[in-house]
Amino acid sequence: EPEVTQTPSHQVTQMGQEVILRCVPISNHLYFYWYRQILGQKVEFLVSFYNNEISEKSEIFDDQFSVERPDGSNFTLKIRSTKLEDSAMYFCASMPGRATDTQYFGPGTRLTVL
Amino acid sequence: SQQGEEDPQALSIQEGENATMNCSYKTSINNLQWYRQNSGRGLVHLILIRSNEREKHSGRLRVTLDTSKKSSSLLITASRAADTASYFCATVQRSGGYNKLIFGAGTRLAVHP
């Protein structure tokens, strides 16, 4: 069964550094999402992406964040200058189309900012 | 206001017992979904119930939805130790049609052998 994959599984970085989290959504899916989960807290929506552009973003998704789909398979989340409070699990999800409403999540990347 | 609040926050039961988790939400929804998360792992989609449905079954899972009370429940029957996980409800609002999920805080279920 096709799965969403994410790399790396764990990323440790120094405050102020740039990180890129990578995701390979399920092929032929059209909608892509990033969510994050700070330890012990609820999963929060960051951004949705459709037709090669951001369709919606949350208040968390400020100018330090960007997303890209550089080719037909990868979907990346970049944090330009990481802060301590960016430490969290970051989940990528994809959805085949609006009719299904079911999003398929990857295993997550644990980001630790020191 | 918080969308998708679950209760209880934690539930501890013995294998074979049923586990019931509840979720409340505040705004109109298109559908409500339940996800499971094993410790430190990703989210696994369990079941989706649409706003015009009242009850849905999938294996040992039974979900109900009461739109008048803005609440849903997830029942796991004949629980197993492998059901130990956190369970989240998530609602979908038609915000521009891109279906962002709004998650609740989750219920941590522990099933003891």
Tab-separated table of C-alpha atoms in Angstrom:
chain	number	residue	atom	x	y	z
A	1	GLU	CA	0.000	0.000	0.000
A	2	PRO	CA	1.425	3.423	-0.925
A	3	GLU	CA	2.647	5.529	2.003
A	4	VAL	CA	3.743	9.060	2.666
A	5	THR	CA	7.406	9.104	3.589
A	6	GLN	CA	9.386	11.756	5.420
A	7	THR	CA	13.070	12.370	5.907
A	8	PRO	CA	14.914	12.720	8.124
A	9	SER	CA	13.174	10.996	11.007
A	10	HIS	CA	15.055	13.196	13.464
A	11	GLN	CA	16.824	16.501	12.822
A	12	VAL	CA	18.878	18.338	15.411
A	13	THR	CA	19.890	21.895	14.614
A	14	GLN	CA	21.251	24.997	16.262
A	15	MET	CA	19.043	28.017	16.775
A	16	GLY	CA	19.232	30.347	13.790
A	17	GLN	CA	20.080	27.618	11.305
A	18	GLU	CA	17.978	26.731	8.296
A	19	VAL	CA	16.365	23.318	8.050
A	20	ILE	CA	14.576	21.574	5.233
A	21	LEU	CA	12.162	18.800	6.025
A	22	ARG	CA	11.338	16.505	3.160
A	23	CYS	CA	8.245	14.570	2.281
A	24	VAL	CA	7.293	12.281	-0.556
A	25	PRO	CA	3.501	12.252	-0.789
A	26	ILE	CA	1.563	9.403	-2.305
A	27	SER	CA	1.819	9.659	-6.057
A	28	ASN	CA	-1.266	10.957	-7.856
A	29	HIS	CA	-2.387	12.821	-4.723
A	30	LEU	CA	-3.212	16.442	-5.397
A	31	TYR	CA	-3.384	18.134	-1.991
A	32	PHE	CA	-0.470	18.428	0.402
A	33	TYR	CA	-0.255	19.577	3.985
A	34	TRP	CA	2.174	20.222	6.793
A	35	TYR	CA	1.162	19.945	10.426
A	36	ARG	CA	3.212	20.136	13.570
A	37	GLN	CA	2.862	18.743	17.070
A	38	ILE	CA	4.770	20.270	19.947
A	39	LEU	CA	5.516	17.616	22.549
A	40	GLY	CA	2.419	16.847	24.602
A	41	GLN	CA	0.209	19.193	22.616
A	42	LYS	CA	-2.324	18.836	19.846
A	43	VAL	CA	-1.528	18.537	16.170
A	44	GLU	CA	-1.693	21.963	14.508
A	45	PHE	CA	-2.258	22.824	10.876
A	46	LEU	CA	0.536	24.801	9.237
A	47	VAL	CA	-0.116	25.010	5.528
A	48	SER	CA	-1.956	23.439	2.625
A	49	PHE	CA	-0.638	23.309	-0.926
A	50	TYR	CA	-2.478	22.666	-4.151
A	51	ASN	CA	-1.722	23.244	-7.801
A	52	ASN	CA	1.805	24.397	-6.978
A	53	GLU	CA	0.809	27.127	-4.629
A	54	ILE	CA	-0.121	27.681	-1.011
A	55	SER	CA	-3.890	27.458	-0.624
A	56	GLU	CA	-4.094	28.219	3.066
A	57	LYS	CA	-1.703	28.885	5.922
A	58	SER	CA	-2.065	29.292	9.650
A	59	GLU	CA	-0.808	32.075	11.903
A	60	ILE	CA	2.127	29.851	12.811
A	61	PHE	CA	3.290	29.809	9.196
A	62	ASP	CA	5.092	33.131	9.190
A	63	ASP	CA	7.814	34.480	6.900
A	64	GLN	CA	10.334	32.036	8.352
A	65	PHE	CA	8.460	29.139	6.787
A	66	SER	CA	8.186	28.204	3.147
A	67	VAL	CA	7.036	25.182	1.198
A	68	GLU	CA	8.020	23.929	-2.186
A	69	ARG	CA	7.274	21.106	-4.533
A	70	PRO	CA	10.502	21.213	-6.537
A	71	ASP	CA	9.695	18.201	-8.694
A	72	GLY	CA	6.866	15.782	-9.217
A	73	SER	CA	7.495	13.829	-6.068
A	74	ASN	CA	9.016	15.850	-3.223
A	75	PHE	CA	7.261	18.339	-0.976
A	76	THR	CA	9.494	20.312	1.358
A	77	LEU	CA	9.080	22.542	4.369
A	78	LYS	CA	11.866	25.038	4.975
A	79	ILE	CA	12.392	26.941	8.190
A	80	ARG	CA	14.818	29.761	7.447
A	81	SER	CA	16.068	30.656	10.902
A	82	THR	CA	15.000	28.158	13.509
A	83	LYS	CA	13.915	29.157	16.986
A	84	LEU	CA	13.788	27.042	20.123
A	85	GLU	CA	9.997	27.017	19.909
A	86	ASP	CA	10.142	25.373	16.483
A	87	SER	CA	11.083	22.127	18.212
A	88	ALA	CA	8.252	19.737	17.398
A	89	MET	CA	7.163	16.778	15.303
A	90	TYR	CA	6.398	17.865	11.774
A	91	PHE	CA	3.943	15.760	9.806
A	92	CYS	CA	3.370	15.813	6.093
A	93	ALA	CA	0.049	14.632	4.707
A	94	SER	CA	-1.446	14.180	1.278
A	95	MET	CA	-4.936	13.738	-0.030
A	96	PRO	CA	-5.983	12.371	-3.414
A	97	GLY	CA	-8.811	14.818	-4.015
A	98	ARG	CA	-11.457	16.837	-2.258
A	99	ALA	CA	-14.068	14.134	-2.581
A	100	THR	CA	-12.341	11.746	-0.205
A	101	ASP	CA	-11.499	14.120	2.665
A	102	THR	CA	-9.078	11.548	4.051
A	103	GLN	CA	-5.535	12.722	4.562
A	104	TYR	CA	-2.687	10.237	4.705
A	105	PHE	CA	0.063	11.144	7.117
A	106	GLY	CA	3.742	10.417	7.056
A	107	PRO	CA	5.630	9.161	10.111
A	108	GLY	CA	6.888	12.624	10.967
A	109	THR	CA	10.214	14.372	11.451
A	110	ARG	CA	11.216	15.217	14.980
A	111	LEU	CA	12.946	18.609	14.912
A	112	THR	CA	15.043	19.562	17.907
A	113	VAL	CA	16.376	23.109	18.019
A	114	LEU	CA	19.198	23.685	20.497
B	1	SER	CA	-12.319	28.537	21.130
B	2	GLN	CA	-10.967	25.020	20.795
B	3	GLN	CA	-12.279	22.771	18.085
B	4	GLY	CA	-12.324	19.046	18.661
B	5	GLU	CA	-11.837	18.630	22.377
B	6	GLU	CA	-11.678	15.033	23.543
B	7	ASP	CA	-12.510	13.534	26.873
B	8	PRO	CA	-11.321	11.810	28.840
B	9	GLN	CA	-7.731	12.991	28.477
B	10	ALA	CA	-6.553	9.579	29.614
B	11	LEU	CA	-8.265	6.207	29.861
B	12	SER	CA	-6.914	3.014	31.379
B	13	ILE	CA	-8.743	-0.284	30.878
B	14	GLN	CA	-8.209	-4.028	30.867
B	15	GLU	CA	-7.975	-6.091	27.716
B	16	GLY	CA	-11.407	-7.191	26.563
B	17	GLU	CA	-13.185	-4.149	27.922
B	18	ASN	CA	-14.730	-1.482	25.725
B	19	ALA	CA	-13.196	1.969	25.470
B	20	THR	CA	-15.280	5.045	24.784
B	21	MET	CA	-13.792	8.399	23.890
B	22	ASN	CA	-15.739	11.571	23.287
B	23	CYS	CA	-15.083	14.629	21.195
B	24	SER	CA	-16.830	17.984	21.133
B	25	TYR	CA	-16.487	20.752	18.618
B	26	LYS	CA	-17.789	24.259	18.244
B	27	THR	CA	-18.291	25.180	14.607
B	28	SER	CA	-20.198	23.623	11.731
B	29	ILE	CA	-18.349	20.783	10.139
B	30	ASN	CA	-18.318	18.908	6.902
B	31	ASN	CA	-17.059	15.729	8.488
B	32	LEU	CA	-15.292	14.425	11.568
B	33	GLN	CA	-12.435	11.966	11.559
B	34	TRP	CA	-10.660	9.873	14.156
B	35	TYR	CA	-6.945	9.199	14.071
B	36	ARG	CA	-4.678	7.010	16.155
B	37	GLN	CA	-1.113	7.846	17.088
B	38	ASN	CA	1.218	5.319	18.640
B	39	SER	CA	3.795	6.893	20.907
B	40	GLY	CA	6.158	9.077	18.912
B	41	ARG	CA	4.793	7.872	15.609
B	42	GLY	CA	2.642	9.217	12.795
B	43	LEU	CA	-1.100	9.556	12.595
B	44	VAL	CA	-3.157	6.694	11.256
B	45	HIS	CA	-6.592	7.427	9.870
B	46	LEU	CA	-9.250	5.262	11.504
B	47	ILE	CA	-12.648	6.377	10.349
B	48	LEU	CA	-14.501	9.320	8.823
B	49	ILE	CA	-18.098	10.236	9.503
B	50	ARG	CA	-19.884	12.852	7.445
B	51	SER	CA	-22.164	15.489	8.898
B	52	ASN	CA	-25.254	13.751	7.478
B	53	GLU	CA	-24.362	10.422	9.095
B	54	ARG	CA	-25.199	9.449	12.669
B	55	GLU	CA	-23.262	6.232	13.130
B	56	LYS	CA	-20.548	4.327	11.364
B	57	HIS	CA	-18.773	1.024	11.988
B	58	SER	CA	-15.401	-0.303	10.977
B	59	GLY	CA	-14.351	-3.596	12.507
B	60	ARG	CA	-14.208	-3.096	16.275
B	61	LEU	CA	-14.715	0.650	15.907
B	62	ARG	CA	-18.019	2.409	16.201
B	63	VAL	CA	-18.317	6.159	15.729
B	64	THR	CA	-21.357	8.272	16.419
B	65	LEU	CA	-21.985	11.867	15.500
B	66	ASP	CA	-24.561	14.190	17.006
B	67	THR	CA	-24.472	17.459	15.088
B	68	SER	CA	-27.122	19.030	17.317
B	69	LYS	CA	-24.822	18.586	20.317
B	70	LYS	CA	-21.677	19.052	18.250
B	71	SER	CA	-20.211	15.867	19.643
B	72	SER	CA	-18.869	12.529	18.524
B	73	SER	CA	-17.837	9.346	20.262
B	74	LEU	CA	-15.441	6.587	19.351
B	75	LEU	CA	-16.079	3.156	20.804
B	76	ILE	CA	-13.473	0.432	20.605
B	77	THR	CA	-14.987	-2.915	21.510
B	78	ALA	CA	-13.116	-5.868	22.984
B	79	SER	CA	-9.946	-3.833	23.373
B	80	ARG	CA	-6.481	-5.328	22.972
B	81	ALA	CA	-3.120	-4.295	24.324
B	82	ALA	CA	-2.220	-3.255	20.759
B	83	ASP	CA	-4.952	-0.594	20.919
B	84	THR	CA	-2.790	1.340	23.381
B	85	ALA	CA	-2.252	4.710	21.692
B	86	SER	CA	-3.492	8.285	21.613
B	87	TYR	CA	-6.719	8.901	19.760
B	88	PHE	CA	-7.565	12.223	18.171
B	89	CYS	CA	-10.673	13.556	16.598
B	90	ALA	CA	-10.254	16.034	13.787
B	91	THR	CA	-12.842	18.138	12.084
B	92	VAL	CA	-12.913	19.403	8.558
B	93	GLN	CA	-14.291	22.812	7.828
B	94	ARG	CA	-14.802	23.855	4.271
B	95	SER	CA	-12.365	26.756	4.484
B	96	GLY	CA	-11.684	27.521	0.853
B	97	GLY	CA	-12.208	23.863	0.062
B	98	TYR	CA	-8.736	22.722	1.026
B	99	ASN	CA	-9.862	20.598	3.937
B	100	LYS	CA	-7.455	21.513	6.713
B	101	LEU	CA	-7.894	19.282	9.741
B	102	ILE	CA	-8.475	20.802	13.157
B	103	PHE	CA	-7.346	18.348	15.813
B	104	GLY	CA	-8.376	17.949	19.406
B	105	ALA	CA	-5.978	17.382	22.270
B	106	GLY	CA	-6.480	13.617	22.191
B	107	THR	CA	-7.260	10.785	24.571
B	108	ARG	CA	-4.405	8.595	25.754
B	109	LEU	CA	-5.695	5.028	25.933
B	110	ALA	CA	-3.821	2.364	27.867
B	111	VAL	CA	-5.040	-1.219	27.537
B	112	HIS	CA	-3.542	-3.571	30.095
B	113	PRO	CA	-3.148	-7.303	29.390
